[in-house]
Tab-separated table of C-alpha atoms in Angstrom:
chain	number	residue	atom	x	y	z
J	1	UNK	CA	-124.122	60.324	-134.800
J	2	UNK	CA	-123.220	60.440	-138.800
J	3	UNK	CA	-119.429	60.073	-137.871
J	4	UNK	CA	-120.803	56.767	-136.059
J	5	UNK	CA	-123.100	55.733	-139.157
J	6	UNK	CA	-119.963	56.783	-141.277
J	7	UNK	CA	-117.950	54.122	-138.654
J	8	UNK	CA	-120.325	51.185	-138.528
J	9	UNK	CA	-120.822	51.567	-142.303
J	10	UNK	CA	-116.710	51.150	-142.988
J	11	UNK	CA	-116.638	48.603	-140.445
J	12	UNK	CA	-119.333	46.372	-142.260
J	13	UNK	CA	-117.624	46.969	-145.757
J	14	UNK	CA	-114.066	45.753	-144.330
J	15	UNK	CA	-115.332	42.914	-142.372
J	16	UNK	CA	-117.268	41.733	-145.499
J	17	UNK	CA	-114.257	42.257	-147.436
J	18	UNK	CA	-112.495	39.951	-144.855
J	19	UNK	CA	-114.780	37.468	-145.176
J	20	UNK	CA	-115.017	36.991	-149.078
J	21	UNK	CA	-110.847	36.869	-148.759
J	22	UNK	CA	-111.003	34.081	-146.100
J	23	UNK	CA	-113.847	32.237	-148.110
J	24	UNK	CA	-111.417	32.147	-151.426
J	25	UNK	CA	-108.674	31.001	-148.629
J	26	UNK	CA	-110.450	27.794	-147.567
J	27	UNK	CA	-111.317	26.908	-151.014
J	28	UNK	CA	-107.943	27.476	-151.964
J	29	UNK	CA	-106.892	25.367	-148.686
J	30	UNK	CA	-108.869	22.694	-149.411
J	31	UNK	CA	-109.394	21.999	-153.435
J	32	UNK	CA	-105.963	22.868	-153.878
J	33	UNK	CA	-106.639	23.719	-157.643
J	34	UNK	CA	-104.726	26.844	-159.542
J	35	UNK	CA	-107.393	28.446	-161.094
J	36	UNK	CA	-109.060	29.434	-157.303
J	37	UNK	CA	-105.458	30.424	-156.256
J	38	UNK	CA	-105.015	32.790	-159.403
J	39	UNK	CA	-108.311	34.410	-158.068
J	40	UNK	CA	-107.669	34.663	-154.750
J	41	UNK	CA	-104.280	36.641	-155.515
J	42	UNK	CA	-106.681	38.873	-157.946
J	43	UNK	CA	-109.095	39.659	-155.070
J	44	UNK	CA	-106.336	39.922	-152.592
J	45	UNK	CA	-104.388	42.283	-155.218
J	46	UNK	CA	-107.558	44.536	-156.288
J	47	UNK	CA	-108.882	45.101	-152.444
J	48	UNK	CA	-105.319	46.287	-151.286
J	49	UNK	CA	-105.245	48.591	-155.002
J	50	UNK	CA	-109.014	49.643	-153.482
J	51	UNK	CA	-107.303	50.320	-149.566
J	52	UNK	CA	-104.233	52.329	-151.293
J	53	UNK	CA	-106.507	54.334	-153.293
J	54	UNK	CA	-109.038	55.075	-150.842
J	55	UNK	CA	-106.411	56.523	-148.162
J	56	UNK	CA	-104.646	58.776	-150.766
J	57	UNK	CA	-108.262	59.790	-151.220
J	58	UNK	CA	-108.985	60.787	-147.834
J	59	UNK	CA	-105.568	62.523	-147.072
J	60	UNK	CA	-106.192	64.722	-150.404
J	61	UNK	CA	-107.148	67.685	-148.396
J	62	UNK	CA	-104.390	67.418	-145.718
J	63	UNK	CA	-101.873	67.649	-148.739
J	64	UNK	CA	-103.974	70.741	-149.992
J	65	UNK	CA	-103.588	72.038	-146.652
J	66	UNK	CA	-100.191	71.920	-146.114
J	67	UNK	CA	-98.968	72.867	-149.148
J	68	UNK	CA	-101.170	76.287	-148.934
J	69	UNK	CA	-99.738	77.095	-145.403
J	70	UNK	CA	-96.084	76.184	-146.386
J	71	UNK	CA	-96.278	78.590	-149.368
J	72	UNK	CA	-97.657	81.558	-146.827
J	73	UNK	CA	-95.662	84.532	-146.759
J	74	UNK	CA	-96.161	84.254	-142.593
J	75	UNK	CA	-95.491	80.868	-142.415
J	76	UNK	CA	-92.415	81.266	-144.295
J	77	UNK	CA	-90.676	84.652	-143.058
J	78	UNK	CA	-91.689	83.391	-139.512
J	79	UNK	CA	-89.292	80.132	-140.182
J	80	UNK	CA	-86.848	82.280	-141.043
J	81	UNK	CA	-87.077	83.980	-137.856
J	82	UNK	CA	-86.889	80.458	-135.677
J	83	UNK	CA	-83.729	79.598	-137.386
J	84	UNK	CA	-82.057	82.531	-136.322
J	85	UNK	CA	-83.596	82.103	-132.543
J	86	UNK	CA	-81.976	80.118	-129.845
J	87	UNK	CA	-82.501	76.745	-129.756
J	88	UNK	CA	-83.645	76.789	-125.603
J	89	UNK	CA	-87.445	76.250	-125.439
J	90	UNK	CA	-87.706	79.855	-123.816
J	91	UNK	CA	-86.408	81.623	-126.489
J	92	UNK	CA	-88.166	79.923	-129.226
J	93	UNK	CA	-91.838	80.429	-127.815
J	94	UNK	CA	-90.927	83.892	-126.221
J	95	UNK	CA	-90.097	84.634	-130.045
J	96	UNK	CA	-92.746	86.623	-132.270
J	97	UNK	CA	-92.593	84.537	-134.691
J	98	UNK	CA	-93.951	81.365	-132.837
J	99	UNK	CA	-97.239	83.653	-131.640
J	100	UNK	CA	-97.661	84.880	-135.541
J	101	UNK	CA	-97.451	81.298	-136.474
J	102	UNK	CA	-100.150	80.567	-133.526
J	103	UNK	CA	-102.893	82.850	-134.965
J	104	UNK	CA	-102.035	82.069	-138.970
J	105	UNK	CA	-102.599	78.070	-137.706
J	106	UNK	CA	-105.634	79.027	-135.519
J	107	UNK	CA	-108.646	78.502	-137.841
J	108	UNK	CA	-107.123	75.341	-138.961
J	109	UNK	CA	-106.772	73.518	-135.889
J	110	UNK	CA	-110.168	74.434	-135.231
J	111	UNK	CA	-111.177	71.581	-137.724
J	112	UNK	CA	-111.350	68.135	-136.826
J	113	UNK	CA	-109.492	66.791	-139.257
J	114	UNK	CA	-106.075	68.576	-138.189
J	115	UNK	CA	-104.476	68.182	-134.272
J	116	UNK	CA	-101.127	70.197	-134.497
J	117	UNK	CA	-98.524	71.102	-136.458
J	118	UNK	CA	-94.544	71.531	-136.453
J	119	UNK	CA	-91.762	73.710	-137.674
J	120	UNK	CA	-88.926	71.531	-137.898
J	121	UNK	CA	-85.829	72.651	-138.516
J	122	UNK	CA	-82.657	70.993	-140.385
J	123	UNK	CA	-81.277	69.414	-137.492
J	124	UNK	CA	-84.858	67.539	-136.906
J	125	UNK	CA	-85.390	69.980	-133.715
J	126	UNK	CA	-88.925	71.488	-133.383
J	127	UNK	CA	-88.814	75.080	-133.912
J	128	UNK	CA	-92.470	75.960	-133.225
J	129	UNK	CA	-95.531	73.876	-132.642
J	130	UNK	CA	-99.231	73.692	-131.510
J	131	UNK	CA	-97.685	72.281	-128.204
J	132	UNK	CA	-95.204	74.340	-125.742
J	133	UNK	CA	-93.892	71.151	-124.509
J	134	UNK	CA	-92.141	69.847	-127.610
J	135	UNK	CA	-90.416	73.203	-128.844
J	136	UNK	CA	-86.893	72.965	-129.081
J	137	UNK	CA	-86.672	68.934	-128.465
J	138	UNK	CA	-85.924	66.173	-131.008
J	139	UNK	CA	-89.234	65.949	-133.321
J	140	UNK	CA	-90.720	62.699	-133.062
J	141	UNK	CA	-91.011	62.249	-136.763
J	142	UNK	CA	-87.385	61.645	-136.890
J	143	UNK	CA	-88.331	58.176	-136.505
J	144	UNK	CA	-88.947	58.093	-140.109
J	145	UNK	CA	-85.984	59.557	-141.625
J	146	UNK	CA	-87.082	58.009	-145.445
J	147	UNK	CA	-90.343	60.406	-145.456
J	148	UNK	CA	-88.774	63.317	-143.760
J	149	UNK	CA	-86.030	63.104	-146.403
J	150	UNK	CA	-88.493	63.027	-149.266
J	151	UNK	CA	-89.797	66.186	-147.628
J	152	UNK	CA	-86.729	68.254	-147.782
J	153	UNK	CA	-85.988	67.093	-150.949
J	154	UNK	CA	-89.374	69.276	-152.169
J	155	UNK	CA	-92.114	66.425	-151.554
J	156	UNK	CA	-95.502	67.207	-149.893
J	157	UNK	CA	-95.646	63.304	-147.908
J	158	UNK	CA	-98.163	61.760	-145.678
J	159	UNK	CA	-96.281	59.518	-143.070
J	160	UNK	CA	-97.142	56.017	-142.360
J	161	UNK	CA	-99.018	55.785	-138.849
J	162	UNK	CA	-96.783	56.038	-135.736
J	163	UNK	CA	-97.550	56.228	-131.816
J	164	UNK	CA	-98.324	59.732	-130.642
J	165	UNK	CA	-95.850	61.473	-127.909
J	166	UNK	CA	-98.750	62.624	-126.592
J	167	UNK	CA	-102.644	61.642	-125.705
J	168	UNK	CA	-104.991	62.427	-128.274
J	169	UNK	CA	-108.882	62.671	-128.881
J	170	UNK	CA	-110.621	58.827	-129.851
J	171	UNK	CA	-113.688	58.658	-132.385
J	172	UNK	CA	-115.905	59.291	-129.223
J	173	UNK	CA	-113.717	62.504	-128.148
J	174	UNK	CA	-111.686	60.883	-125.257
J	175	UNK	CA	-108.303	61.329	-124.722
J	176	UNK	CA	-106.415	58.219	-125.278
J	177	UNK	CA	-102.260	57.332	-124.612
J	178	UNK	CA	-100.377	55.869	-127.001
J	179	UNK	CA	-102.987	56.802	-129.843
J	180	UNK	CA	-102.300	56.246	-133.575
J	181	UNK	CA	-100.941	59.531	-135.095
J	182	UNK	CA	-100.096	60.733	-138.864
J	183	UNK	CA	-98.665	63.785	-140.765
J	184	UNK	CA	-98.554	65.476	-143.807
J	185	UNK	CA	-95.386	67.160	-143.971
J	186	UNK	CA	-93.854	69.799	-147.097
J	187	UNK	CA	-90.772	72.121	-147.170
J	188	UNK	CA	-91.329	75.774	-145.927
J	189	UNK	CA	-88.969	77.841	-148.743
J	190	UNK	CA	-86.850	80.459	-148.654
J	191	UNK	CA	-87.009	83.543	-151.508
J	192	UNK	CA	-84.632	81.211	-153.783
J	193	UNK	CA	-86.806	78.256	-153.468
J	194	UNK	CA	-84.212	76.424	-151.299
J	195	UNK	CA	-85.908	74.523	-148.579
J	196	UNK	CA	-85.335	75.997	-144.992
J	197	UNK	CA	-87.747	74.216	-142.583
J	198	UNK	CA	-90.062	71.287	-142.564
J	199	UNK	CA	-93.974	72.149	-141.841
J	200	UNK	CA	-95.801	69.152	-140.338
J	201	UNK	CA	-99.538	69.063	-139.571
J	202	UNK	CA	-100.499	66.352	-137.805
J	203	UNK	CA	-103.629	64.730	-138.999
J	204	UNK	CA	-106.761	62.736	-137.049
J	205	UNK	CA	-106.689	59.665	-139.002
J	206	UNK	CA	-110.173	58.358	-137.990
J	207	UNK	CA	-111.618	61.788	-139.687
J	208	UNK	CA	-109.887	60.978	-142.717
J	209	UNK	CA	-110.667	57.459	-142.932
J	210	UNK	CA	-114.407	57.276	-141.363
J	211	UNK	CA	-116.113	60.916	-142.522
């Protein structure tokens, strides 16, 4: 019920945002005169500064996250481990190294506010995840090949919104298709400090954006 208040109470601050920006608009529209236009771009520049800020906000603690995990001694040694596996599904999540990175990941995927994660490695193939169907296939997030190369070169990114491969949990808790999906992704290391591996956890964007 507070994730609903929370909702509604976003809801009524963006549609009243709308509105102011498509008052200025029609007095823009209509008296034509340059002092209104200057303000409208002011408003319009200032809310969007307001949006930017707010969402680098929210995804604070998936950044926090992610860079903890991809400094773990587990998380690391265990991508090691995949890189050396076969790339066949079977061998991958037969591999001990999947299971210890299935219990390090455990507690954190019993939040709300993460829904998976991957090990991908350099080739963009998914050497582990929260889901035995997409080990060892092409990771969807090589559909954004500008954050993913920020990531290997040593950047902890959040990437823009993209459809989900598969169905995941609504604000009420139902499973949808075709659902709105985003990740924070940072390099997993090797001893020399040389990125090996990319660690992606995939975040619920309505927790971030409506808690």
């Amino acid at each position: 019920m507070q994730q609903r208040n929370h909702s509604l109470s976003y809801w009524a601050r963006a549609a009243l945002a709308i509105l102011v920006l498509v008052s200025l608009a029609v007095l823009v529209s209509h008296q034509g005169q340059g002092f209104l236009r200057d303000e409208a771009e002011r408003n319009l520049s200032s809310l969007a500064d307001v949006i930017a800020g707010g969402l680098l906000t929210e995804y604070r603690q998936a950044r926090l996250d992610i860079d903890f995990f991809a400094r773990d001694t587990i998380v690391q040694r265990s991508a090691q481990a995949l890189l050396s596996t076969p790339r066949a599904r079977d061998s991958l999540s037969r591999s001990p190294a999947h299971n210890a990175l299935r219990t390090v990941f455990a507690p954190l995927l019993a939040s709300s506010h993460v829904q998976g994660y991957f090990i991908i490695g350099p080739r963009g193939h998914t050497l582990a995840s929260s889901r035995d169907n997409s080990i060892g296939s092409v990771n969807l997030l090589q559909q954004q090949q500008l954050k993913l190369a920020q990531a290997w070169a040593g950047q902890t990114v959040v990437t823009l919104p993209q459809v989900s491969g598969v169905p995941l949990p609504d604000p009420a808790g139902q499973l949808r298709d075709n659902a709105p999906t985003v990740f924070a992704v940072s390099p997993i290391r090797n001893r020399k400090g040389t990125p090996i591996a990319l660690l992606a956890l995939r975040v619920n964007p309505h927790d971030a954006l409506f808690r």
